mmCIF file of N, CA and C and ligand atoms in Angstrom:
data_model
loop_
_atom_site.group_PDB
_atom_site.id
_atom_site.type_symbol
_atom_site.label_atom_id
_atom_site.label_comp_id
_atom_site.label_asym_id
_atom_site.label_seq_id
_atom_site.Cartn_x
_atom_site.Cartn_y
_atom_site.Cartn_z
ATOM 1 N N MET W 3 -92.876 6.263 -0.740
ATOM 2 C CA MET W 3 -93.558 6.842 -1.912
ATOM 3 C C MET W 3 -92.517 7.325 -2.931
ATOM 4 N N TYR W 4 -92.664 6.862 -4.160
ATOM 5 C CA TYR W 4 -91.684 7.186 -5.205
ATOM 6 C C TYR W 4 -91.922 8.591 -5.764
ATOM 7 N N ASP W 5 -90.841 9.366 -5.846
ATOM 8 C CA ASP W 5 -90.932 10.724 -6.390
ATOM 9 C C ASP W 5 -90.317 10.721 -7.794
ATOM 10 N N ASP W 6 -91.158 10.827 -8.822
ATOM 11 C CA ASP W 6 -90.606 10.661 -10.173
ATOM 12 C C ASP W 6 -89.912 11.914 -10.719
ATOM 13 N N SER W 7 -89.681 12.890 -9.829
ATOM 14 C CA SER W 7 -88.875 14.042 -10.250
ATOM 15 C C SER W 7 -87.400 13.850 -9.837
ATOM 16 N N ASN W 8 -87.064 12.710 -9.213
ATOM 17 C CA ASN W 8 -85.675 12.517 -8.774
ATOM 18 C C ASN W 8 -84.733 12.450 -9.996
ATOM 19 N N ILE W 9 -83.458 12.723 -9.731
ATOM 20 C CA ILE W 9 -82.470 12.859 -10.821
ATOM 21 C C ILE W 9 -82.426 11.623 -11.720
ATOM 22 N N PHE W 10 -82.459 10.434 -11.123
ATOM 23 C CA PHE W 10 -82.312 9.232 -11.955
ATOM 24 C C PHE W 10 -83.564 8.994 -12.805
ATOM 25 N N ALA W 11 -84.737 9.350 -12.279
ATOM 26 C CA ALA W 11 -85.958 9.243 -13.089
ATOM 27 C C ALA W 11 -85.838 10.175 -14.294
ATOM 28 N N GLN W 12 -85.248 11.343 -14.067
ATOM 29 C CA GLN W 12 -85.085 12.298 -15.175
ATOM 30 C C GLN W 12 -84.035 11.804 -16.173
ATOM 31 N N ILE W 13 -83.018 11.126 -15.682
ATOM 32 C CA ILE W 13 -82.013 10.527 -16.587
ATOM 33 C C ILE W 13 -82.671 9.438 -17.438
ATOM 34 N N ILE W 14 -83.494 8.597 -16.821
ATOM 35 C CA ILE W 14 -84.203 7.545 -17.574
ATOM 36 C C ILE W 14 -85.053 8.176 -18.676
ATOM 37 N N ARG W 15 -85.716 9.284 -18.357
ATOM 38 C CA ARG W 15 -86.592 9.944 -19.348
ATOM 39 C C ARG W 15 -85.808 10.763 -20.380
ATOM 40 N N GLY W 16 -84.487 10.851 -20.200
ATOM 41 C CA GLY W 16 -83.657 11.596 -21.150
ATOM 42 C C GLY W 16 -83.687 13.100 -20.921
ATOM 43 N N LYS W 17 -84.208 13.525 -19.774
ATOM 44 C CA LYS W 17 -84.293 14.962 -19.458
ATOM 45 C C LYS W 17 -82.952 15.495 -18.977
ATOM 46 N N ILE W 18 -82.170 14.605 -18.366
ATOM 47 C CA ILE W 18 -80.831 14.960 -17.888
ATOM 48 C C ILE W 18 -79.857 14.002 -18.577
ATOM 49 N N PRO W 19 -78.757 14.528 -19.151
ATOM 50 C CA PRO W 19 -77.825 13.642 -19.854
ATOM 51 C C PRO W 19 -76.990 12.787 -18.891
ATOM 52 N N CYS W 20 -76.465 11.704 -19.426
ATOM 53 C CA CYS W 20 -75.542 10.887 -18.639
ATOM 54 C C CYS W 20 -74.575 10.217 -19.597
ATOM 55 N N LYS W 21 -73.456 9.732 -19.050
ATOM 56 C CA LYS W 21 -72.493 8.988 -19.862
ATOM 57 C C LYS W 21 -72.861 7.512 -19.770
ATOM 58 N N LYS W 22 -73.570 7.046 -20.785
ATOM 59 C CA LYS W 22 -74.104 5.679 -20.775
ATOM 60 C C LYS W 22 -73.018 4.635 -20.974
ATOM 61 N N ILE W 23 -73.125 3.595 -20.177
ATOM 62 C CA ILE W 23 -72.245 2.428 -20.341
ATOM 63 C C ILE W 23 -73.036 1.301 -21.005
ATOM 64 N N TYR W 24 -74.287 1.141 -20.574
ATOM 65 C CA TYR W 24 -75.159 0.109 -21.143
ATOM 66 C C TYR W 24 -76.614 0.514 -20.904
ATOM 67 N N GLU W 25 -77.439 0.289 -21.915
ATOM 68 C CA GLU W 25 -78.878 0.545 -21.733
ATOM 69 C C GLU W 25 -79.683 -0.450 -22.549
ATOM 70 N N ASP W 26 -80.774 -0.912 -21.976
ATOM 71 C CA ASP W 26 -81.789 -1.616 -22.763
ATOM 72 C C ASP W 26 -83.142 -1.166 -22.238
ATOM 73 N N LYS W 27 -84.213 -1.851 -22.612
ATOM 74 C CA LYS W 27 -85.542 -1.344 -22.239
ATOM 75 C C LYS W 27 -85.807 -1.416 -20.731
ATOM 76 N N ASP W 28 -85.037 -2.213 -20.015
ATOM 77 C CA ASP W 28 -85.297 -2.437 -18.592
ATOM 78 C C ASP W 28 -84.304 -1.792 -17.635
ATOM 79 N N VAL W 29 -83.093 -1.541 -18.105
ATOM 80 C CA VAL W 29 -82.020 -1.095 -17.195
ATOM 81 C C VAL W 29 -81.168 -0.012 -17.849
ATOM 82 N N LEU W 30 -80.485 0.742 -16.994
ATOM 83 C CA LEU W 30 -79.545 1.757 -17.487
ATOM 84 C C LEU W 30 -78.329 1.786 -16.559
ATOM 85 N N PHE W 31 -77.151 1.790 -17.177
ATOM 86 C CA PHE W 31 -75.892 1.903 -16.434
ATOM 87 C C PHE W 31 -75.150 3.114 -16.985
ATOM 88 N N PHE W 32 -74.652 3.957 -16.078
ATOM 89 C CA PHE W 32 -73.983 5.185 -16.502
ATOM 90 C C PHE W 32 -72.917 5.570 -15.485
ATOM 91 N N GLU W 33 -71.997 6.441 -15.928
ATOM 92 C CA GLU W 33 -70.900 6.847 -15.043
ATOM 93 C C GLU W 33 -71.407 7.775 -13.952
ATOM 94 N N ASP W 34 -70.886 7.572 -12.738
ATOM 95 C CA ASP W 34 -71.213 8.482 -11.638
ATOM 96 C C ASP W 34 -70.585 9.843 -11.935
ATOM 97 N N ILE W 35 -71.335 10.905 -11.692
ATOM 98 C CA ILE W 35 -70.882 12.268 -11.996
ATOM 99 C C ILE W 35 -69.726 12.695 -11.079
ATOM 100 N N SER W 36 -69.626 12.039 -9.953
ATOM 101 C CA SER W 36 -68.599 12.402 -8.967
ATOM 102 C C SER W 36 -67.888 11.121 -8.502
ATOM 103 N N PRO W 37 -67.059 10.547 -9.382
ATOM 104 C CA PRO W 37 -66.501 9.212 -9.097
ATOM 105 C C PRO W 37 -65.580 9.179 -7.881
ATOM 106 N N VAL W 38 -65.664 8.097 -7.131
ATOM 107 C CA VAL W 38 -64.785 7.911 -5.974
ATOM 108 C C VAL W 38 -63.713 6.857 -6.248
ATOM 109 N N SER W 39 -63.739 6.273 -7.442
ATOM 110 C CA SER W 39 -62.698 5.324 -7.844
ATOM 111 C C SER W 39 -62.570 5.399 -9.362
ATOM 112 N N LYS W 40 -61.504 4.791 -9.893
ATOM 113 C CA LYS W 40 -61.244 4.903 -11.340
ATOM 114 C C LYS W 40 -62.445 4.454 -12.155
ATOM 115 N N VAL W 41 -63.034 3.360 -11.733
ATOM 116 C CA VAL W 41 -64.299 2.925 -12.340
ATOM 117 C C VAL W 41 -65.393 3.160 -11.304
ATOM 118 N N HIS W 42 -66.381 3.948 -11.662
ATOM 119 C CA HIS W 42 -67.522 4.184 -10.765
ATOM 120 C C HIS W 42 -68.769 4.329 -11.633
ATOM 121 N N VAL W 43 -69.496 3.232 -11.714
ATOM 122 C CA VAL W 43 -70.681 3.173 -12.577
ATOM 123 C C VAL W 43 -71.905 2.931 -11.705
ATOM 124 N N LEU W 44 -72.991 3.598 -12.067
ATOM 125 C CA LEU W 44 -74.273 3.400 -11.378
ATOM 126 C C LEU W 44 -75.173 2.549 -12.259
ATOM 127 N N GLY W 45 -75.925 1.659 -11.635
ATOM 128 C CA GLY W 45 -76.877 0.833 -12.371
ATOM 129 C C GLY W 45 -78.261 0.996 -11.793
ATOM 130 N N ILE W 46 -79.239 1.222 -12.673
ATOM 131 C CA ILE W 46 -80.618 1.383 -12.207
ATOM 132 C C ILE W 46 -81.586 0.571 -13.069
ATOM 133 N N PRO W 47 -82.594 -0.007 -12.404
ATOM 134 C CA PRO W 47 -83.697 -0.577 -13.182
ATOM 135 C C PRO W 47 -84.620 0.573 -13.578
ATOM 136 N N LYS W 48 -85.371 0.385 -14.648
ATOM 137 C CA LYS W 48 -86.241 1.478 -15.105
ATOM 138 C C LYS W 48 -87.602 1.496 -14.411
ATOM 139 N N VAL W 49 -87.890 0.480 -13.594
ATOM 140 C CA VAL W 49 -89.130 0.512 -12.823
ATOM 141 C C VAL W 49 -88.996 1.534 -11.697
ATOM 142 N N SER W 50 -90.140 2.065 -11.275
ATOM 143 C CA SER W 50 -90.146 3.054 -10.189
ATOM 144 C C SER W 50 -89.963 2.345 -8.855
ATOM 145 N N CYS W 51 -88.813 2.534 -8.229
ATOM 146 C CA CYS W 51 -88.585 1.917 -6.925
ATOM 147 C C CYS W 51 -87.602 2.780 -6.160
ATOM 148 N N VAL W 52 -87.888 2.962 -4.895
ATOM 149 C CA VAL W 52 -87.141 3.921 -4.067
ATOM 150 C C VAL W 52 -85.776 3.373 -3.651
ATOM 151 N N ASN W 53 -85.764 2.101 -3.276
ATOM 152 C CA ASN W 53 -84.520 1.534 -2.736
ATOM 153 C C ASN W 53 -84.510 0.021 -2.952
ATOM 154 N N PHE W 54 -83.478 -0.631 -2.440
ATOM 155 C CA PHE W 54 -83.302 -2.078 -2.637
ATOM 156 C C PHE W 54 -84.544 -2.857 -2.186
ATOM 157 N N SER W 55 -85.000 -2.593 -0.966
ATOM 158 C CA SER W 55 -86.138 -3.363 -0.430
ATOM 159 C C SER W 55 -87.383 -3.161 -1.270
ATOM 160 N N ASP W 56 -87.609 -1.927 -1.701
ATOM 161 C CA ASP W 56 -88.760 -1.623 -2.555
ATOM 162 C C ASP W 56 -88.641 -2.410 -3.869
ATOM 163 N N PHE W 57 -87.449 -2.416 -4.453
ATOM 164 C CA PHE W 57 -87.227 -3.131 -5.720
ATOM 165 C C PHE W 57 -87.489 -4.623 -5.564
ATOM 166 N N ILE W 58 -86.929 -5.218 -4.510
ATOM 167 C CA ILE W 58 -87.053 -6.665 -4.314
ATOM 168 C C ILE W 58 -88.491 -7.054 -3.932
ATOM 169 N N SER W 59 -89.117 -6.251 -3.091
ATOM 170 C CA SER W 59 -90.447 -6.593 -2.573
ATOM 171 C C SER W 59 -91.551 -6.424 -3.598
ATOM 172 N N ASN W 60 -91.371 -5.500 -4.528
ATOM 173 C CA ASN W 60 -92.503 -5.109 -5.381
ATOM 174 C C ASN W 60 -92.301 -5.368 -6.871
ATOM 175 N N ASN W 61 -91.379 -6.274 -7.189
ATOM 176 C CA ASN W 61 -91.179 -6.605 -8.596
ATOM 177 C C ASN W 61 -91.113 -8.111 -8.804
ATOM 178 N N ASP W 62 -91.465 -8.495 -10.015
ATOM 179 C CA ASP W 62 -91.435 -9.887 -10.425
ATOM 180 C C ASP W 62 -89.998 -10.427 -10.375
ATOM 181 N N GLU W 63 -89.896 -11.713 -10.046
ATOM 182 C CA GLU W 63 -88.561 -12.345 -9.966
ATOM 183 C C GLU W 63 -87.756 -12.159 -11.244
ATOM 184 N N LYS W 64 -88.438 -12.186 -12.387
ATOM 185 C CA LYS W 64 -87.720 -12.049 -13.664
ATOM 186 C C LYS W 64 -87.096 -10.668 -13.794
ATOM 187 N N VAL W 65 -87.802 -9.658 -13.327
ATOM 188 C CA VAL W 65 -87.297 -8.280 -13.390
ATOM 189 C C VAL W 65 -86.063 -8.149 -12.485
ATOM 190 N N ILE W 66 -86.161 -8.756 -11.304
ATOM 191 C CA ILE W 66 -85.064 -8.691 -10.332
ATOM 192 C C ILE W 66 -83.839 -9.452 -10.868
ATOM 193 N N ALA W 67 -84.085 -10.678 -11.338
ATOM 194 C CA ALA W 67 -82.971 -11.487 -11.856
ATOM 195 C C ALA W 67 -82.321 -10.793 -13.045
ATOM 196 N N ASN W 68 -83.143 -10.247 -13.923
ATOM 197 C CA ASN W 68 -82.606 -9.572 -15.110
ATOM 198 C C ASN W 68 -81.702 -8.407 -14.717
ATOM 199 N N PHE W 69 -82.116 -7.635 -13.712
ATOM 200 C CA PHE W 69 -81.293 -6.494 -13.297
ATOM 201 C C PHE W 69 -79.910 -6.974 -12.847
ATOM 202 N N PHE W 70 -79.883 -7.989 -11.976
ATOM 203 C CA PHE W 70 -78.584 -8.430 -11.466
ATOM 204 C C PHE W 70 -77.747 -9.148 -12.534
ATOM 205 N N GLN W 71 -78.416 -9.780 -13.491
ATOM 206 C CA GLN W 71 -77.663 -10.355 -14.620
ATOM 207 C C GLN W 71 -77.022 -9.241 -15.445
ATOM 208 N N LYS W 72 -77.714 -8.121 -15.569
ATOM 209 C CA LYS W 72 -77.165 -6.984 -16.315
ATOM 210 C C LYS W 72 -76.011 -6.337 -15.543
ATOM 211 N N VAL W 73 -76.093 -6.357 -14.220
ATOM 212 C CA VAL W 73 -74.955 -5.872 -13.416
ATOM 213 C C VAL W 73 -73.723 -6.705 -13.773
ATOM 214 N N ASN W 74 -73.896 -8.008 -13.837
ATOM 215 C CA ASN W 74 -72.780 -8.902 -14.163
ATOM 216 C C ASN W 74 -72.267 -8.655 -15.577
ATOM 217 N N LEU W 75 -73.173 -8.411 -16.502
ATOM 218 C CA LEU W 75 -72.788 -8.122 -17.887
ATOM 219 C C LEU W 75 -71.921 -6.845 -17.938
ATOM 220 N N VAL W 76 -72.343 -5.842 -17.165
ATOM 221 C CA VAL W 76 -71.609 -4.567 -17.160
ATOM 222 C C VAL W 76 -70.226 -4.733 -16.498
ATOM 223 N N VAL W 77 -70.169 -5.535 -15.438
ATOM 224 C CA VAL W 77 -68.873 -5.842 -14.816
ATOM 225 C C VAL W 77 -67.911 -6.422 -15.859
ATOM 226 N N LYS W 78 -68.413 -7.315 -16.687
ATOM 227 C CA LYS W 78 -67.580 -7.907 -17.751
ATOM 228 C C LYS W 78 -67.208 -6.850 -18.785
ATOM 229 N N LYS W 79 -68.181 -6.033 -19.155
ATOM 230 C CA LYS W 79 -67.949 -4.981 -20.156
ATOM 231 C C LYS W 79 -66.887 -3.985 -19.670
ATOM 232 N N LEU W 80 -66.882 -3.729 -18.366
ATOM 233 C CA LEU W 80 -65.916 -2.790 -17.787
ATOM 234 C C LEU W 80 -64.529 -3.427 -17.598
ATOM 235 N N GLU W 81 -64.464 -4.742 -17.811
ATOM 236 C CA GLU W 81 -63.213 -5.506 -17.694
ATOM 237 C C GLU W 81 -62.601 -5.419 -16.300
ATOM 238 N N ILE W 82 -63.481 -5.521 -15.288
ATOM 239 C CA ILE W 82 -62.994 -5.502 -13.901
ATOM 240 C C ILE W 82 -63.293 -6.828 -13.190
ATOM 241 N N GLU W 83 -63.766 -7.798 -13.963
ATOM 242 C CA GLU W 83 -64.158 -9.074 -13.355
ATOM 243 C C GLU W 83 -62.972 -9.749 -12.664
ATOM 244 N N LYS W 84 -61.802 -9.729 -13.318
ATOM 245 C CA LYS W 84 -60.635 -10.444 -12.764
ATOM 246 C C LYS W 84 -59.942 -9.622 -11.672
ATOM 247 N N THR W 85 -59.837 -8.318 -11.869
ATOM 248 C CA THR W 85 -59.115 -7.481 -10.902
ATOM 249 C C THR W 85 -59.938 -7.234 -9.650
ATOM 250 N N GLY W 86 -61.250 -7.346 -9.748
ATOM 251 C CA GLY W 86 -62.124 -7.191 -8.587
ATOM 252 C C GLY W 86 -62.888 -5.878 -8.599
ATOM 253 N N TYR W 87 -63.891 -5.846 -7.776
ATOM 254 C CA TYR W 87 -64.783 -4.679 -7.750
ATOM 255 C C TYR W 87 -65.644 -4.747 -6.498
ATOM 256 N N ARG W 88 -66.359 -3.661 -6.218
ATOM 257 C CA ARG W 88 -67.307 -3.632 -5.097
ATOM 258 C C ARG W 88 -68.652 -3.148 -5.604
ATOM 259 N N ILE W 89 -69.691 -3.834 -5.162
ATOM 260 C CA ILE W 89 -71.057 -3.425 -5.498
ATOM 261 C C ILE W 89 -71.725 -2.964 -4.205
ATOM 262 N N ILE W 90 -72.294 -1.772 -4.251
ATOM 263 C CA ILE W 90 -72.914 -1.175 -3.053
ATOM 264 C C ILE W 90 -74.288 -0.638 -3.429
ATOM 265 N N SER W 91 -75.225 -0.763 -2.503
ATOM 266 C CA SER W 91 -76.482 -0.037 -2.657
ATOM 267 C C SER W 91 -76.814 0.641 -1.338
ATOM 268 N N ASN W 92 -76.787 1.958 -1.329
ATOM 269 C CA ASN W 92 -77.134 2.719 -0.133
ATOM 270 C C ASN W 92 -78.650 2.831 -0.043
ATOM 271 N N SER W 93 -79.151 2.688 1.181
ATOM 272 C CA SER W 93 -80.604 2.774 1.356
ATOM 273 C C SER W 93 -80.953 3.613 2.575
ATOM 274 N N GLY W 94 -81.792 4.611 2.349
ATOM 275 C CA GLY W 94 -82.303 5.423 3.464
ATOM 276 C C GLY W 94 -81.251 6.295 4.113
ATOM 277 N N SER W 95 -81.643 6.920 5.208
ATOM 278 C CA SER W 95 -80.775 7.924 5.803
ATOM 279 C C SER W 95 -79.529 7.322 6.462
ATOM 280 N N ASP W 96 -79.657 6.221 7.178
ATOM 281 C CA ASP W 96 -78.459 5.605 7.765
ATOM 282 C C ASP W 96 -77.533 5.046 6.680
ATOM 283 N N GLY W 97 -78.113 4.634 5.567
ATOM 284 C CA GLY W 97 -77.309 4.104 4.459
ATOM 285 C C GLY W 97 -76.661 5.199 3.623
ATOM 286 N N GLY W 98 -77.048 6.444 3.871
ATOM 287 C CA GLY W 98 -76.444 7.562 3.136
ATOM 288 C C GLY W 98 -76.971 7.713 1.720
ATOM 289 N N GLN W 99 -78.205 7.263 1.479
ATOM 290 C CA GLN W 99 -78.777 7.364 0.127
ATOM 291 C C GLN W 99 -79.136 8.816 -0.183
ATOM 292 N N GLU W 100 -78.640 9.287 -1.336
ATOM 293 C CA GLU W 100 -78.932 10.664 -1.759
ATOM 294 C C GLU W 100 -80.056 10.707 -2.793
ATOM 295 N N VAL W 101 -80.045 9.751 -3.706
ATOM 296 C CA VAL W 101 -81.027 9.772 -4.792
ATOM 297 C C VAL W 101 -82.068 8.667 -4.551
ATOM 298 N N PRO W 102 -83.354 9.048 -4.420
ATOM 299 C CA PRO W 102 -84.384 8.065 -4.041
ATOM 300 C C PRO W 102 -84.952 7.244 -5.202
ATOM 301 N N HIS W 103 -84.041 6.703 -6.017
ATOM 302 C CA HIS W 103 -84.398 5.681 -7.016
ATOM 303 C C HIS W 103 -83.367 4.584 -6.821
ATOM 304 N N PHE W 104 -83.819 3.340 -6.604
ATOM 305 C CA PHE W 104 -82.879 2.250 -6.319
ATOM 306 C C PHE W 104 -81.737 2.220 -7.335
ATOM 307 N N HIS W 105 -80.527 2.147 -6.821
ATOM 308 C CA HIS W 105 -79.360 2.060 -7.703
ATOM 309 C C HIS W 105 -78.252 1.298 -7.010
ATOM 310 N N ILE W 106 -77.375 0.724 -7.823
ATOM 311 C CA ILE W 106 -76.182 0.103 -7.269
ATOM 312 C C ILE W 106 -74.955 0.852 -7.817
ATOM 313 N N HIS W 107 -73.946 0.931 -6.966
ATOM 314 C CA HIS W 107 -72.666 1.494 -7.372
ATOM 315 C C HIS W 107 -71.759 0.326 -7.733
ATOM 316 N N ILE W 108 -71.071 0.403 -8.860
ATOM 317 C CA ILE W 108 -70.025 -0.565 -9.198
ATOM 318 C C ILE W 108 -68.711 0.199 -9.135
ATOM 319 N N LEU W 109 -67.868 -0.192 -8.176
ATOM 320 C CA LEU W 109 -66.588 0.493 -7.969
ATOM 321 C C LEU W 109 -65.442 -0.448 -8.296
ATOM 322 N N GLY W 110 -64.441 0.057 -8.999
ATOM 323 C CA GLY W 110 -63.292 -0.781 -9.321
ATOM 324 C C GLY W 110 -62.217 0.011 -10.026
ATOM 325 N N GLY W 111 -61.330 -0.718 -10.688
ATOM 326 C CA GLY W 111 -60.244 -0.081 -11.423
ATOM 327 C C GLY W 111 -59.048 0.236 -10.558
ATOM 328 N N GLU W 112 -59.179 0.059 -9.261
ATOM 329 C CA GLU W 112 -58.092 0.274 -8.290
ATOM 330 C C GLU W 112 -58.552 -0.348 -6.969
ATOM 331 N N LYS W 113 -57.650 -0.385 -5.975
ATOM 332 C CA LYS W 113 -58.040 -0.958 -4.678
ATOM 333 C C LYS W 113 -59.013 -0.005 -3.989
ATOM 334 N N ILE W 114 -60.128 -0.527 -3.527
ATOM 335 C CA ILE W 114 -61.151 0.286 -2.891
ATOM 336 C C ILE W 114 -60.923 0.250 -1.379
ATOM 337 N N GLY W 115 -60.929 1.424 -0.744
ATOM 338 C CA GLY W 115 -60.684 1.510 0.702
ATOM 339 C C GLY W 115 -61.786 0.823 1.507
ATOM 340 N N PRO W 116 -61.562 0.688 2.837
ATOM 341 C CA PRO W 116 -62.517 -0.048 3.668
ATOM 342 C C PRO W 116 -63.897 0.600 3.735
ATOM 343 N N LYS W 117 -63.950 1.929 3.723
ATOM 344 C CA LYS W 117 -65.255 2.591 3.779
ATOM 345 C C LYS W 117 -65.321 3.569 2.642
ATOM 346 N N ILE W 118 -66.114 3.264 1.665
ATOM 347 C CA ILE W 118 -66.233 4.160 0.530
ATOM 348 C C ILE W 118 -67.652 4.069 0.004
ATOM 349 N N ARG W 119 -68.238 5.238 -0.255
ATOM 350 C CA ARG W 119 -69.621 5.329 -0.728
ATOM 351 C C ARG W 119 -70.570 4.606 0.196
HETATM 352 P P1 AMP M 203 -76.351 7.508 -3.266
HETATM 353 O O1 AMP M 203 -75.667 8.334 -2.215
HETATM 354 O O2 AMP M 203 -76.115 6.039 -3.112
HETATM 355 O O3 AMP M 203 -77.812 7.878 -3.403
HETATM 356 O O4 AMP M 203 -75.608 7.860 -4.630
HETATM 357 C C1 AMP M 203 -76.044 8.812 -5.543
HETATM 358 C C2 AMP M 203 -74.940 8.961 -6.542
HETATM 359 O O5 AMP M 203 -75.456 9.621 -7.675
HETATM 360 C C3 AMP M 203 -73.737 9.780 -6.059
HETATM 361 O O6 AMP M 203 -72.558 8.973 -6.147
HETATM 362 C C4 AMP M 203 -73.695 10.954 -7.028
HETATM 363 O O7 AMP M 203 -72.373 11.346 -7.361
HETATM 364 C C5 AMP M 203 -74.440 10.397 -8.224
HETATM 365 N N1 AMP M 203 -75.089 11.385 -9.080
HETATM 366 C C6 AMP M 203 -75.875 12.427 -8.709
HETATM 367 N N2 AMP M 203 -76.323 13.093 -9.777
HETATM 368 C C7 AMP M 203 -75.815 12.457 -10.874
HETATM 369 C C8 AMP M 203 -75.924 12.656 -12.277
HETATM 370 N N3 AMP M 203 -76.637 13.663 -12.795
HETATM 371 N N4 AMP M 203 -75.260 11.805 -13.102
HETATM 372 C C9 AMP M 203 -74.522 10.793 -12.597
HETATM 373 N N5 AMP M 203 -74.400 10.541 -11.284
HETATM 374 C C10 AMP M 203 -75.028 11.360 -10.425
#
């Protein structure tokens, strides 16, 4: 069950500020407030979805494809395509998910350790 009082829902609504990297009507990318690498950007779709499985299971293919195409666009915008990066999505308690709105972490700008985020 989606809780629309979660932090990222409030960021989408403009109730909580964020450092925007890219936004359009469907997606928002912003800097993580507590970065674990030189580049640490979060990407979220604006649809209400708790985690990866919820996003994939309950949205149209176009919405899903568009989100991941925007992830790629942001990777290029961040200029980490050649040096490399890691994309992570934590889900549920074993996955260590803190915020219950589906999001991906884009980590880069330096070598990322074996276990991070
Ligand atoms: P996860 O553990 O995958 O749910 O990641 C949640 C991430 O959200 C963490 O890396 C937090 O540092 C980040 N975070 C929490 N609140 C904010 C906020 N207000 N603005 C930006 N990032 C946030």
